[in-house]
Short mmCIF file of C-alpha atoms in Angstrom, two decimals:
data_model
loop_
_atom_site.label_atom_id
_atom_site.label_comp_id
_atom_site.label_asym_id
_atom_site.label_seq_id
_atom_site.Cartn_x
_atom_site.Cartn_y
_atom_site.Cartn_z
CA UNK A 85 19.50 -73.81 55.96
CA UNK A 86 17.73 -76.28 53.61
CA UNK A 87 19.14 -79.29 53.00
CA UNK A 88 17.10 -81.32 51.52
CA UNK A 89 17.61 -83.66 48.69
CA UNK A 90 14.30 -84.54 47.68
CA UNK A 91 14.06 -88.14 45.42
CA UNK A 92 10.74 -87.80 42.91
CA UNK A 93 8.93 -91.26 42.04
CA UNK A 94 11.55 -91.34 39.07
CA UNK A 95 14.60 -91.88 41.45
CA UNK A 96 16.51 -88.84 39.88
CA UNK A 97 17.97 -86.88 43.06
CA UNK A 98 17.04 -83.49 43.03
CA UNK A 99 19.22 -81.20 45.27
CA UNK A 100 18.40 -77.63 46.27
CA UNK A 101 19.52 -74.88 43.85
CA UNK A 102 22.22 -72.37 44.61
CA UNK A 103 19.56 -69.55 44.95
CA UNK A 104 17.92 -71.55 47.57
CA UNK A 105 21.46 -71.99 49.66
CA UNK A 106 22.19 -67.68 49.23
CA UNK A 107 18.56 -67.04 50.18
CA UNK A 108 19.00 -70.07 52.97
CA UNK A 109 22.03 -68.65 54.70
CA UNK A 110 21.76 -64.74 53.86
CA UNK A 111 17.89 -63.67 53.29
CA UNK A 112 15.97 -62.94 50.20
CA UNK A 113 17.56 -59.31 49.51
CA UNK A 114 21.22 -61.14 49.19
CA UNK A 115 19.69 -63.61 46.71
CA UNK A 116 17.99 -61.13 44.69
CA UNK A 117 21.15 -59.11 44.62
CA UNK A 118 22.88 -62.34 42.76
CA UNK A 119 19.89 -62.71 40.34
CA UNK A 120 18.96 -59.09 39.44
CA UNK A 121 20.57 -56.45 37.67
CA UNK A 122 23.72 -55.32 38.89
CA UNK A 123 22.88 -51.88 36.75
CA UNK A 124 19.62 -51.09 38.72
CA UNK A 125 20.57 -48.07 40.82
CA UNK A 126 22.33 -46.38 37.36
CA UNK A 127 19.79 -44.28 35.50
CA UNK A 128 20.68 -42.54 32.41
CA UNK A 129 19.11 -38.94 32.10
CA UNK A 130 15.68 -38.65 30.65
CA UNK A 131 15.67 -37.41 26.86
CA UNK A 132 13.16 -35.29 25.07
CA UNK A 133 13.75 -34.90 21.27
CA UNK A 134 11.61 -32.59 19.08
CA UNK A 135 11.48 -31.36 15.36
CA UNK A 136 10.07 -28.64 13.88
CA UNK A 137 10.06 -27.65 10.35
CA UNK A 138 13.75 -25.80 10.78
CA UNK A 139 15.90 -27.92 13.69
CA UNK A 140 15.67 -31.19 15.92
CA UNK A 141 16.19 -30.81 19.57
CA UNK A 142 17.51 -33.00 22.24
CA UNK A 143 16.72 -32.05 25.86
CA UNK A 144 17.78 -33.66 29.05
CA UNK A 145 16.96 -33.86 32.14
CA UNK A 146 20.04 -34.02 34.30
CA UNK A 147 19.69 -31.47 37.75
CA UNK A 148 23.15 -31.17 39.67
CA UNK A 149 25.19 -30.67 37.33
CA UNK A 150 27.58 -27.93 35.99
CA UNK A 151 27.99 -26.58 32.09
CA UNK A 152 32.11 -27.94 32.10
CA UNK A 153 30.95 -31.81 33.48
CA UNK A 154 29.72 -32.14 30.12
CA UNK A 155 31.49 -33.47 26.70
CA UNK A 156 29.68 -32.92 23.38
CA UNK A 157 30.80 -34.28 20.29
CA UNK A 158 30.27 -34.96 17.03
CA UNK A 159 31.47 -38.10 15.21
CA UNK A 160 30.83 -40.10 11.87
CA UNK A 161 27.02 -38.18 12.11
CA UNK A 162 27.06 -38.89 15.87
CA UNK A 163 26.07 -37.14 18.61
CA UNK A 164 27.83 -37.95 21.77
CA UNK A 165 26.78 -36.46 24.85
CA UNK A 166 29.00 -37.84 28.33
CA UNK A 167 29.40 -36.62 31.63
CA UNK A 168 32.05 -37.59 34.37
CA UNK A 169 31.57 -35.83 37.27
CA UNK A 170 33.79 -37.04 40.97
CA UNK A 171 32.36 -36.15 44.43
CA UNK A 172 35.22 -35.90 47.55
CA UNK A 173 33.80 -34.63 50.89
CA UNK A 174 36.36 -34.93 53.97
CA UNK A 175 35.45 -34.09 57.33
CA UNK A 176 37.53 -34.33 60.62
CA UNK A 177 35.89 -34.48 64.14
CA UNK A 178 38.54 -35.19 67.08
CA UNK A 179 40.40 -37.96 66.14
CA UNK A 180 37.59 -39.31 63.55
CA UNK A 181 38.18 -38.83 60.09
CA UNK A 182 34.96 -39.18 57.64
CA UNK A 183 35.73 -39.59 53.91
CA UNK A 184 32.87 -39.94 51.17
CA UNK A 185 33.46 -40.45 47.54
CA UNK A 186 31.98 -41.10 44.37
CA UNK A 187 31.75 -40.81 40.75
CA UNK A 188 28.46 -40.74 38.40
CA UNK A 189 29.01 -40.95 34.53
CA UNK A 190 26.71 -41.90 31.33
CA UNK A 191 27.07 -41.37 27.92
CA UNK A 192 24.48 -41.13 25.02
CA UNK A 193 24.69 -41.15 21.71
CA UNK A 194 22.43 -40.34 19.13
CA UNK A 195 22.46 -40.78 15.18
CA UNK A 196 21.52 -38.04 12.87
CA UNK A 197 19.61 -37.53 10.22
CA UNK A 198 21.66 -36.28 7.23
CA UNK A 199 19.40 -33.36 7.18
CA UNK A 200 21.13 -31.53 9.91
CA UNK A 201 23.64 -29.10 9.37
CA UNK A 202 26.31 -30.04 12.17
CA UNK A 203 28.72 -26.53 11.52
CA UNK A 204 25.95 -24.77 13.56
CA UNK A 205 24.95 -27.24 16.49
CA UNK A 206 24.67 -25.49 19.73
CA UNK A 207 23.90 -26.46 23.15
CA UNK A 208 23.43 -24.37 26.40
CA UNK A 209 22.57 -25.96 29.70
CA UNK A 210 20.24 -24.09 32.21
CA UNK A 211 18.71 -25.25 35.82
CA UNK A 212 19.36 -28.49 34.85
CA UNK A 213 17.64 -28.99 31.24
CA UNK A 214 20.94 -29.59 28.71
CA UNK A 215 19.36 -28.30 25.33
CA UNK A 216 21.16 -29.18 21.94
CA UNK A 217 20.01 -27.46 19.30
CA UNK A 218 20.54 -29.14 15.80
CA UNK A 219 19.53 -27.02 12.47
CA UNK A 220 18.56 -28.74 9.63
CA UNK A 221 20.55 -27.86 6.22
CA UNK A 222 18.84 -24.80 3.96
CA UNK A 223 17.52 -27.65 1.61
CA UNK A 224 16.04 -29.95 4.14
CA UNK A 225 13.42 -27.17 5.79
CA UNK A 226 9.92 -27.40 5.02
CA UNK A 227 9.20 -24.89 2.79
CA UNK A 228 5.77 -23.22 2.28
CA UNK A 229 3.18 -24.49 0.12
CA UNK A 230 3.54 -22.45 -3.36
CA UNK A 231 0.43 -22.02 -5.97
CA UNK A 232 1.52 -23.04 -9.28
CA UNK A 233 -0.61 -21.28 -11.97
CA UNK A 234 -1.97 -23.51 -14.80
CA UNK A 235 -1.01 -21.40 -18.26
#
């Protein structure tokens, strides 16, 4: 451990920091752990989102789960899309017991456009791509160029 309190030529004493006391007593990877981010190991799902001329679509990317770990909602022109989803595995060997737990979770949220038509949103998820499909309203598609004749 480093404990040294070094005096610069301006007689201010200058003791070590508390990074250098973690790192000191339990390594580097202890240390980092205190400065980093605590969120590192949580990813949120990558997200795809597309428009053509009639809908947007969100897509993402989230393998392992199942269609009813999902909530969708809609709120003040918001698209909320959460998951909660609780692991338990118990296994007994002899007079061992082995339990493993754990729970995974985001939420996303995305505004919309006031060009979408939220009565007929739909969403299906399949091999572990959740699609939402979100029409836009009759008078927000792109309509065909139209040849006005000059009288």
């Amino acid at each position: 451990m480093s404990t040294e309190v070094t005096v610069p030529n301006n007689g201010n004493v200058v003791r070590p920091s508390l990074n250098s006391w973690i790192s000191d007593w339990f390594g580097d990877d202890l240390s980092s752990m205190f400065n980093g981010n605590f969120n590192r190991g949580i990813t949120l799902p990558a997200v795809n989102i597309r428009e053509t001329g009639d809908a947007y679509f969100v897509e993402m990317a989230v393998p392992g789960m199942k269609k009813s770990d999902f909530e969708i909602a809609l709120e003040n022109n918001v698209l909320l899309i959460s998951t909660g989803r609780e692991h338990q595995e118990e296994s007994e060997e002899g007079t061992y017991t082995r339990r493993e737990f754990g729970y995974s979770a985001f939420r996303r949220s995305f505004t919309l456009p006031e060009t979408v038509d939220e009565q007929k949103i739909m969403a299906t998820y399949q091999d572990g791509l959740l699609s939402v499909h979100l029409p836009k309203k009759e008078e927000a598609k792109k309509k065909p160029a139209r040849t006005i004749t000059i009288s």
